[in-house]
Amino acid sequence: MSKLNESISAVFARERDRLRGFIRRRVPATADAEDILQDVFYELVEADLMVQPIEQVGAWLFRVARNRITDLFRRRKHEQAVDDAATLSDAEADEPWLESWLPSADEGPEAEYARRILVNELELALDELPEEQRDVFIAHEIGGQSFKEIADATGVGINTLLSRKRYAVLFLRRRLQAIYDEYIRA
């Protein structure tokens, strides 16, 4: 066994139980916790192979573990958001969506900045929607019109309008999810 492998083995033996306990307190599923533990030690091996000096190995391992736990929860939230979007009903499409998704400008400068970023991305995303979906979304979400008012003005049935808005919201959630996660959930 080489000197490199001996030092990693010693770190593994010394830190494994403490690191596993740290991860298990934060991650309820045993399989996920074990995956994170393996990822952390894999990164240690990778860092060692790339000859990246690590001053305090214990602190480094816990920082990597914290990052992996964060990654797991972000991925789960994203998957949940996609699942939620896929099950959006016409009745839910009737509810205002935009204001619940945007941070309030009253929450401070960071929230105001994030809101501006999201609004700019929303404008770009709206241009990507089919015209019928975009028009219904804008009339209902931004114009504040009821579906009855939109139906009366356009001659299009309420169910069709609900469906168009539903597809617009599904598209916009998918399109804006990454930027939302970056600025709102970070």
PDB file of C-alpha atoms in Angstrom:
ATOM      1  CA  MET A   1       0.000   0.000   0.000  1.00  0.00           C
ATOM      2  CA  SER A   2       1.417   3.394  -0.962  1.00  0.00           C
ATOM      3  CA  LYS A   3       1.936   6.248   1.477  1.00  0.00           C
ATOM      4  CA  LEU A   4      -0.910   8.148  -0.260  1.00  0.00           C
ATOM      5  CA  ASN A   5      -3.382   5.328   0.334  1.00  0.00           C
ATOM      6  CA  GLU A   6      -2.263   4.922   3.932  1.00  0.00           C
ATOM      7  CA  SER A   7      -2.946   8.583   4.724  1.00  0.00           C
ATOM      8  CA  ILE A   8      -6.396   8.498   3.132  1.00  0.00           C
ATOM      9  CA  SER A   9      -7.133   5.257   4.940  1.00  0.00           C
ATOM     10  CA  ALA A  10      -6.081   6.851   8.229  1.00  0.00           C
ATOM     11  CA  VAL A  11      -8.288   9.908   7.586  1.00  0.00           C
ATOM     12  CA  PHE A  12     -11.166   7.626   6.618  1.00  0.00           C
ATOM     13  CA  ALA A  13     -10.806   5.541   9.773  1.00  0.00           C
ATOM     14  CA  ARG A  14     -10.453   8.627  11.974  1.00  0.00           C
ATOM     15  CA  GLU A  15     -13.282  10.752  10.517  1.00  0.00           C
ATOM     16  CA  ARG A  16     -15.825   8.244   9.147  1.00  0.00           C
ATOM     17  CA  ASP A  17     -18.043   7.821  12.225  1.00  0.00           C
ATOM     18  CA  ARG A  18     -18.060  11.491  13.181  1.00  0.00           C
ATOM     19  CA  LEU A  19     -18.798  12.536   9.595  1.00  0.00           C
ATOM     20  CA  ARG A  20     -21.513   9.869   9.221  1.00  0.00           C
ATOM     21  CA  GLY A  21     -23.201  11.150  12.401  1.00  0.00           C
ATOM     22  CA  PHE A  22     -23.024  14.738  11.131  1.00  0.00           C
ATOM     23  CA  ILE A  23     -24.645  13.745   7.840  1.00  0.00           C
ATOM     24  CA  ARG A  24     -27.296  11.465   9.429  1.00  0.00           C
ATOM     25  CA  ARG A  25     -28.481  14.288  11.708  1.00  0.00           C
ATOM     26  CA  ARG A  26     -29.243  16.339   8.605  1.00  0.00           C
ATOM     27  CA  VAL A  27     -30.330  13.701   6.081  1.00  0.00           C
ATOM     28  CA  PRO A  28     -33.178  11.411   7.153  1.00  0.00           C
ATOM     29  CA  ALA A  29     -32.676   8.640   4.577  1.00  0.00           C
ATOM     30  CA  THR A  30     -29.845   6.252   5.433  1.00  0.00           C
ATOM     31  CA  ALA A  31     -29.120   5.513   1.773  1.00  0.00           C
ATOM     32  CA  ASP A  32     -28.797   9.236   0.968  1.00  0.00           C
ATOM     33  CA  ALA A  33     -26.530   9.758   3.970  1.00  0.00           C
ATOM     34  CA  GLU A  34     -24.286   6.874   2.905  1.00  0.00           C
ATOM     35  CA  ASP A  35     -24.143   8.222  -0.656  1.00  0.00           C
ATOM     36  CA  ILE A  36     -23.079  11.626   0.651  1.00  0.00           C
ATOM     37  CA  LEU A  37     -20.448  10.044   2.896  1.00  0.00           C
ATOM     38  CA  GLN A  38     -19.017   8.136  -0.078  1.00  0.00           C
ATOM     39  CA  ASP A  39     -19.069  11.306  -2.205  1.00  0.00           C
ATOM     40  CA  VAL A  40     -17.139  13.209   0.464  1.00  0.00           C
ATOM     41  CA  PHE A  41     -14.387  10.600   0.663  1.00  0.00           C
ATOM     42  CA  TYR A  42     -14.329  10.292  -3.108  1.00  0.00           C
ATOM     43  CA  GLU A  43     -13.679  14.036  -3.294  1.00  0.00           C
ATOM     44  CA  LEU A  44     -10.858  13.612  -0.778  1.00  0.00           C
ATOM     45  CA  VAL A  45      -9.258  10.995  -3.018  1.00  0.00           C
ATOM     46  CA  GLU A  46      -9.759  13.224  -6.075  1.00  0.00           C
ATOM     47  CA  ALA A  47      -8.237  16.228  -4.298  1.00  0.00           C
ATOM     48  CA  ASP A  48      -5.278  14.123  -3.220  1.00  0.00           C
ATOM     49  CA  LEU A  49      -4.772  12.746  -6.745  1.00  0.00           C
ATOM     50  CA  MET A  50      -4.862  16.274  -8.143  1.00  0.00           C
ATOM     51  CA  VAL A  51      -2.274  17.257  -5.521  1.00  0.00           C
ATOM     52  CA  GLN A  52      -4.518  19.917  -4.021  1.00  0.00           C
ATOM     53  CA  PRO A  53      -3.183  20.762  -0.582  1.00  0.00           C
ATOM     54  CA  ILE A  54      -5.750  20.527   2.185  1.00  0.00           C
ATOM     55  CA  GLU A  55      -4.675  22.269   5.381  1.00  0.00           C
ATOM     56  CA  GLN A  56      -7.303  20.972   7.818  1.00  0.00           C
ATOM     57  CA  VAL A  57      -8.672  17.734   6.449  1.00  0.00           C
ATOM     58  CA  GLY A  58     -11.419  17.361   9.092  1.00  0.00           C
ATOM     59  CA  ALA A  59     -12.839  20.834   8.476  1.00  0.00           C
ATOM     60  CA  TRP A  60     -12.558  20.298   4.720  1.00  0.00           C
ATOM     61  CA  LEU A  61     -14.506  17.021   4.945  1.00  0.00           C
ATOM     62  CA  PHE A  62     -17.331  18.660   6.909  1.00  0.00           C
ATOM     63  CA  ARG A  63     -17.503  21.584   4.471  1.00  0.00           C
ATOM     64  CA  VAL A  64     -17.755  19.158   1.533  1.00  0.00           C
ATOM     65  CA  ALA A  65     -20.427  17.174   3.418  1.00  0.00           C
ATOM     66  CA  ARG A  66     -22.426  20.364   4.081  1.00  0.00           C
ATOM     67  CA  ASN A  67     -22.207  21.250   0.374  1.00  0.00           C
ATOM     68  CA  ARG A  68     -23.379  17.763  -0.659  1.00  0.00           C
ATOM     69  CA  ILE A  69     -26.311  17.949   1.779  1.00  0.00           C
ATOM     70  CA  THR A  70     -27.275  21.344   0.344  1.00  0.00           C
ATOM     71  CA  ASP A  71     -27.022  19.938  -3.179  1.00  0.00           C
ATOM     72  CA  LEU A  72     -29.302  17.035  -2.210  1.00  0.00           C
ATOM     73  CA  PHE A  73     -31.988  19.336  -0.797  1.00  0.00           C
ATOM     74  CA  ARG A  74     -31.792  21.713  -3.764  1.00  0.00           C
ATOM     75  CA  ARG A  75     -32.160  18.795  -6.164  1.00  0.00           C
ATOM     76  CA  ARG A  76     -35.150  17.493  -4.171  1.00  0.00           C
ATOM     77  CA  LYS A  77     -36.810  20.945  -4.178  1.00  0.00           C
ATOM     78  CA  HIS A  78     -36.268  21.231  -7.910  1.00  0.00           C
ATOM     79  CA  GLU A  79     -37.701  17.750  -8.504  1.00  0.00           C
ATOM     80  CA  GLN A  80     -40.688  18.620  -6.301  1.00  0.00           C
ATOM     81  CA  ALA A  81     -41.257  21.868  -8.210  1.00  0.00           C
ATOM     82  CA  VAL A  82     -41.215  19.974 -11.507  1.00  0.00           C
ATOM     83  CA  ASP A  83     -43.625  17.383 -10.078  1.00  0.00           C
ATOM     84  CA  ASP A  84     -45.887  20.147  -8.783  1.00  0.00           C
ATOM     85  CA  ALA A  85     -45.860  21.863 -12.166  1.00  0.00           C
ATOM     86  CA  ALA A  86     -46.763  18.641 -13.933  1.00  0.00           C
ATOM     87  CA  THR A  87     -49.834  18.224 -11.740  1.00  0.00           C
ATOM     88  CA  LEU A  88     -51.087  21.814 -12.000  1.00  0.00           C
ATOM     89  CA  SER A  89     -54.834  21.662 -12.539  1.00  0.00           C
ATOM     90  CA  ASP A  90     -57.022  24.149 -14.396  1.00  0.00           C
ATOM     91  CA  ALA A  91     -58.447  25.248 -11.033  1.00  0.00           C
ATOM     92  CA  GLU A  92     -54.928  25.998  -9.784  1.00  0.00           C
ATOM     93  CA  ALA A  93     -54.219  27.864 -13.029  1.00  0.00           C
ATOM     94  CA  ASP A  94     -57.108  30.136 -12.057  1.00  0.00           C
ATOM     95  CA  GLU A  95     -55.149  31.248  -8.971  1.00  0.00           C
ATOM     96  CA  PRO A  96     -52.663  34.113  -9.329  1.00  0.00           C
ATOM     97  CA  TRP A  97     -49.217  32.626  -9.693  1.00  0.00           C
ATOM     98  CA  LEU A  98     -46.806  35.429 -10.448  1.00  0.00           C
ATOM     99  CA  GLU A  99     -46.973  37.372  -7.184  1.00  0.00           C
ATOM    100  CA  SER A 100     -46.532  34.213  -5.131  1.00  0.00           C
ATOM    101  CA  TRP A 101     -43.409  33.387  -7.132  1.00  0.00           C
ATOM    102  CA  LEU A 102     -41.754  36.797  -7.036  1.00  0.00           C
ATOM    103  CA  PRO A 103     -40.119  38.059  -3.860  1.00  0.00           C
ATOM    104  CA  SER A 104     -41.669  41.173  -2.396  1.00  0.00           C
ATOM    105  CA  ALA A 105     -39.724  44.348  -3.108  1.00  0.00           C
ATOM    106  CA  ASP A 106     -40.492  45.342   0.516  1.00  0.00           C
ATOM    107  CA  GLU A 107     -38.174  42.590   1.798  1.00  0.00           C
ATOM    108  CA  GLY A 108     -35.035  44.645   1.236  1.00  0.00           C
ATOM    109  CA  PRO A 109     -32.440  45.346  -1.447  1.00  0.00           C
ATOM    110  CA  GLU A 110     -31.527  41.693  -2.075  1.00  0.00           C
ATOM    111  CA  ALA A 111     -35.175  40.747  -2.626  1.00  0.00           C
ATOM    112  CA  GLU A 112     -35.670  43.773  -4.861  1.00  0.00           C
ATOM    113  CA  TYR A 113     -32.618  42.783  -6.923  1.00  0.00           C
ATOM    114  CA  ALA A 114     -33.820  39.165  -7.191  1.00  0.00           C
ATOM    115  CA  ARG A 115     -37.275  40.417  -8.203  1.00  0.00           C
ATOM    116  CA  ARG A 116     -35.771  42.557 -10.990  1.00  0.00           C
ATOM    117  CA  ILE A 117     -33.723  39.614 -12.256  1.00  0.00           C
ATOM    118  CA  LEU A 118     -36.779  37.335 -12.252  1.00  0.00           C
ATOM    119  CA  VAL A 119     -38.978  39.948 -13.966  1.00  0.00           C
ATOM    120  CA  ASN A 120     -36.349  40.404 -16.695  1.00  0.00           C
ATOM    121  CA  GLU A 121     -36.161  36.632 -17.201  1.00  0.00           C
ATOM    122  CA  LEU A 122     -39.960  36.442 -17.147  1.00  0.00           C
ATOM    123  CA  GLU A 123     -40.176  39.006 -19.948  1.00  0.00           C
ATOM    124  CA  LEU A 124     -37.788  36.920 -22.050  1.00  0.00           C
ATOM    125  CA  ALA A 125     -39.690  33.722 -21.229  1.00  0.00           C
ATOM    126  CA  LEU A 126     -43.052  35.313 -22.107  1.00  0.00           C
ATOM    127  CA  ASP A 127     -41.715  36.018 -25.598  1.00  0.00           C
ATOM    128  CA  GLU A 128     -41.109  32.277 -25.990  1.00  0.00           C
ATOM    129  CA  LEU A 129     -44.748  31.367 -25.278  1.00  0.00           C
ATOM    130  CA  PRO A 130     -47.306  30.851 -28.030  1.00  0.00           C
ATOM    131  CA  GLU A 131     -49.291  34.067 -28.478  1.00  0.00           C
ATOM    132  CA  GLU A 132     -52.581  32.641 -27.120  1.00  0.00           C
ATOM    133  CA  GLN A 133     -50.932  31.435 -23.911  1.00  0.00           C
ATOM    134  CA  ARG A 134     -48.958  34.658 -23.487  1.00  0.00           C
ATOM    135  CA  ASP A 135     -52.060  36.827 -23.963  1.00  0.00           C
ATOM    136  CA  VAL A 136     -54.094  34.908 -21.368  1.00  0.00           C
ATOM    137  CA  PHE A 137     -51.232  34.863 -18.890  1.00  0.00           C
ATOM    138  CA  ILE A 138     -50.617  38.606 -19.210  1.00  0.00           C
ATOM    139  CA  ALA A 139     -54.329  39.479 -19.058  1.00  0.00           C
ATOM    140  CA  HIS A 140     -54.923  37.369 -15.939  1.00  0.00           C
ATOM    141  CA  GLU A 141     -51.639  37.690 -14.027  1.00  0.00           C
ATOM    142  CA  ILE A 142     -50.517  41.172 -14.947  1.00  0.00           C
ATOM    143  CA  GLY A 143     -53.754  42.823 -16.073  1.00  0.00           C
ATOM    144  CA  GLY A 144     -55.747  41.345 -13.202  1.00  0.00           C
ATOM    145  CA  GLN A 145     -58.662  40.401 -15.449  1.00  0.00           C
ATOM    146  CA  SER A 146     -60.933  37.530 -14.516  1.00  0.00           C
ATOM    147  CA  PHE A 147     -61.337  34.641 -16.938  1.00  0.00           C
ATOM    148  CA  LYS A 148     -64.931  35.742 -17.499  1.00  0.00           C
ATOM    149  CA  GLU A 149     -63.722  39.211 -18.549  1.00  0.00           C
ATOM    150  CA  ILE A 150     -61.108  37.692 -20.853  1.00  0.00           C
ATOM    151  CA  ALA A 151     -63.701  35.297 -22.325  1.00  0.00           C
ATOM    152  CA  ASP A 152     -66.131  38.158 -22.950  1.00  0.00           C
ATOM    153  CA  ALA A 153     -63.432  40.258 -24.628  1.00  0.00           C
ATOM    154  CA  THR A 154     -61.985  37.482 -26.804  1.00  0.00           C
ATOM    155  CA  GLY A 155     -64.931  35.176 -27.438  1.00  0.00           C
ATOM    156  CA  VAL A 156     -62.825  32.219 -26.236  1.00  0.00           C
ATOM    157  CA  GLY A 157     -64.363  29.827 -23.688  1.00  0.00           C
ATOM    158  CA  ILE A 158     -63.294  29.960 -20.062  1.00  0.00           C
ATOM    159  CA  ASN A 159     -62.091  26.339 -20.047  1.00  0.00           C
ATOM    160  CA  THR A 160     -59.887  27.033 -23.065  1.00  0.00           C
ATOM    161  CA  LEU A 161     -58.487  30.119 -21.345  1.00  0.00           C
ATOM    162  CA  LEU A 162     -57.816  28.147 -18.163  1.00  0.00           C
ATOM    163  CA  SER A 163     -56.012  25.504 -20.185  1.00  0.00           C
ATOM    164  CA  ARG A 164     -53.913  28.090 -22.010  1.00  0.00           C
ATOM    165  CA  LYS A 165     -52.894  29.727 -18.763  1.00  0.00           C
ATOM    166  CA  ARG A 166     -52.118  26.335 -17.260  1.00  0.00           C
ATOM    167  CA  TYR A 167     -49.706  25.549 -20.100  1.00  0.00           C
ATOM    168  CA  ALA A 168     -48.156  29.011 -19.784  1.00  0.00           C
ATOM    169  CA  VAL A 169     -47.561  28.535 -16.050  1.00  0.00           C
ATOM    170  CA  LEU A 170     -46.095  25.050 -16.588  1.00  0.00           C
ATOM    171  CA  PHE A 171     -43.711  26.420 -19.206  1.00  0.00           C
ATOM    172  CA  LEU A 172     -42.733  29.453 -17.120  1.00  0.00           C
ATOM    173  CA  ARG A 173     -42.069  27.355 -14.012  1.00  0.00           C
ATOM    174  CA  ARG A 174     -39.752  25.066 -15.962  1.00  0.00           C
ATOM    175  CA  ARG A 175     -38.104  27.953 -17.797  1.00  0.00           C
ATOM    176  CA  LEU A 176     -37.508  30.086 -14.695  1.00  0.00           C
ATOM    177  CA  GLN A 177     -36.779  27.347 -12.135  1.00  0.00           C
ATOM    178  CA  ALA A 178     -32.979  27.523 -12.311  1.00  0.00           C
ATOM    179  CA  ILE A 179     -32.847  31.299 -11.968  1.00  0.00           C
ATOM    180  CA  TYR A 180     -35.445  31.142  -9.190  1.00  0.00           C
ATOM    181  CA  ASP A 181     -33.350  28.603  -7.301  1.00  0.00           C
ATOM    182  CA  GLU A 182     -30.226  30.713  -7.765  1.00  0.00           C
ATOM    183  CA  TYR A 183     -31.668  33.993  -6.524  1.00  0.00           C
ATOM    184  CA  ILE A 184     -34.512  33.003  -4.212  1.00  0.00           C
ATOM    185  CA  ARG A 185     -33.591  29.683  -2.649  1.00  0.00           C
ATOM    186  CA  ALA A 186     -29.854  30.290  -2.435  1.00  0.00           C
TER     187      ALA A 186
END
